[in-house]
Amino acid sequence: MSDIITVSSASEPVQEPKINLLDFSQEKMVEFFLSIGEKKFRATQILKWIHHFGVSDFDEMTNVSKALKEKLKKIAEIRGPEVVNSLFSEDGTCKWIVRVASGSCVETVYIPEGKRGTLCVSSQAGCSLDCSFCSTGKQGFNSDLTVAEIIGQVWIAAKHLNNVPAKMDRSITNVVMMGMGEPLMNFDNVVDSMNLMMDDFGYGLSKRRVTLSTSGVVPALRKLGDVTDVSLAVSLHAPNDELRNVLVPINRKYPLAELLDAIDQYMSGLRDKRVVTIEYTMMAGINDQPEHVEQLIKLLKKVPCKINLIPFNPFPHSGYERPSGNAVRRFQESLQLAGFNVTVRKTRGDDIDAACGQLVGQVADKTRRSERYQSARQLSEA
Ligand code: SAH
Ligand code: SF4
């Protein structure tokens, strides 16, 4: 690792790319410092500078010796993803469009409410799972985000939020892996990033306030409990396999019975008492009928959960429509009558969604995402 100059076939010296320290969880940061002959405590010292103080310049690290600063400058850097655009809504919602190494853009959205501030983070550029109602899915898979690109979204948001005029409490109290991509398809980088979110030398969030949302990648969900104990949200969207096979194609591989079993395994492995959040995007005439309520009640009878209804957010050529407010309310009330805790996401940040629509060609996914993220905000209300 200390060899920074290599010789090319043409005998020209070639500068090796610098190591991005934003890519390192605490464990990996310790490994890094040991590998360059430094003491272990340097890891937490540098993590604090990066994540507590948002520092990217080694010269600002006042308790680090000059010699170590010089050494680090030669081999390492602290580099977040490039911010292409920052949008601030009247209602306090903020959105950052960031470009990742593959050249694609992803979004990060911050939704403040009272003392709570929820950050919705992307895990992939695009998504391979191709859910029929999701514009990210329609875009196809582009790339897995690195740890620096995932935790970098939190790093960027935290820095920007400290800088915006504080009309309300701007701190990040909750993070939801509910942006673009399927977190369980980028398992290792998502787990390392969530560890940094919960690390006292990172963002110090409680495990209850970091939520992973998945469409049901069962083998990865079964592994998840071995490495973390974050909160869980599952994108159900259909109460039977026949319909779910169409809306969420991963269901053909891992049908509902297997998914529910994996949820049970994860939730019962948690040491504290928590419930899974069931996300249910409602599409008019597709999954919002009385028979679907009945099936959902039966399916979830024994699952300790809360249900979050997300009225479909239309996008061009989706082929789906959003149900009426009355239809959503009726669906909610029927579930509530059966004893479920049910929330419906509200609209926020409309004005910056409009701005997002202007980014034609930069961001392929133009779903009215801050509405989707509203369900994330509601997760943190529990
Ligand atoms: N891949 C993960 C997390 C990202 S999607 C997952 O599927 O859970 C975040 C949430 O937004 C999911 O519940 C997803 O189903 C929902 N969603 C996607 N497209 C939507 C749309 N057009 N309208 C409303 N919700 C949508
Ligand atoms: Fe991927 Fe989630 Fe969209 Fe499905 S809903 S395509 S899993 S991002």
XYZ file of N, CA, C and O and ligand atoms in Angstrom, residues 127 129-131 133-134 136-137 179-182 215, ligand 2:
60
model
N -31.661 -0.255 -11.299
C -31.972 -1.465 -10.521
C -32.285 -2.591 -11.483
O -32.936 -2.372 -12.504
N -34.090 -5.265 -10.785
C -35.229 -6.107 -10.393
C -36.522 -5.799 -11.145
O -37.476 -6.554 -11.075
N -36.550 -4.691 -11.842
C -37.585 -4.425 -12.838
C -39.028 -4.513 -12.334
O -39.894 -5.084 -13.006
N -39.292 -3.948 -11.165
C -40.689 -3.901 -10.700
C -41.477 -3.066 -11.713
O -40.991 -2.030 -12.193
N -43.902 -1.056 -11.787
C -44.440 0.285 -11.523
C -43.347 1.257 -11.104
O -43.626 2.364 -10.643
N -42.074 0.852 -11.243
C -40.973 1.654 -10.679
C -40.095 2.217 -11.788
O -39.570 1.461 -12.617
N -37.167 3.561 -11.548
C -35.764 3.117 -11.421
C -35.598 1.759 -12.103
O -34.639 1.518 -12.834
N -36.570 0.877 -11.851
C -36.523 -0.454 -12.461
C -36.562 -0.375 -13.980
O -35.851 -1.101 -14.674
N -33.880 4.969 -1.518
C -33.705 5.743 -2.738
C -33.650 4.809 -3.931
O -34.368 3.824 -3.997
N -32.782 5.115 -4.876
C -32.704 4.276 -6.075
C -31.949 2.986 -5.749
O -30.974 2.984 -4.996
N -32.443 1.900 -6.338
C -31.723 0.636 -6.224
C -32.249 -0.291 -5.149
O -33.039 0.103 -4.291
N -31.799 -1.535 -5.221
C -32.183 -2.553 -4.248
C -30.983 -2.798 -3.324
O -29.977 -3.395 -3.724
N -37.249 -5.298 -1.755
C -38.387 -5.872 -2.472
C -38.446 -7.384 -2.254
O -39.326 -8.044 -2.778
Fe -35.674 -1.936 -7.800
Fe -37.075 -1.245 -5.610
Fe -37.644 -0.182 -8.014
Fe -38.194 -2.740 -7.554
S -39.104 -0.957 -6.506
S -37.219 -1.917 -9.402
S -36.497 -3.328 -6.257
S -35.765 0.102 -6.844
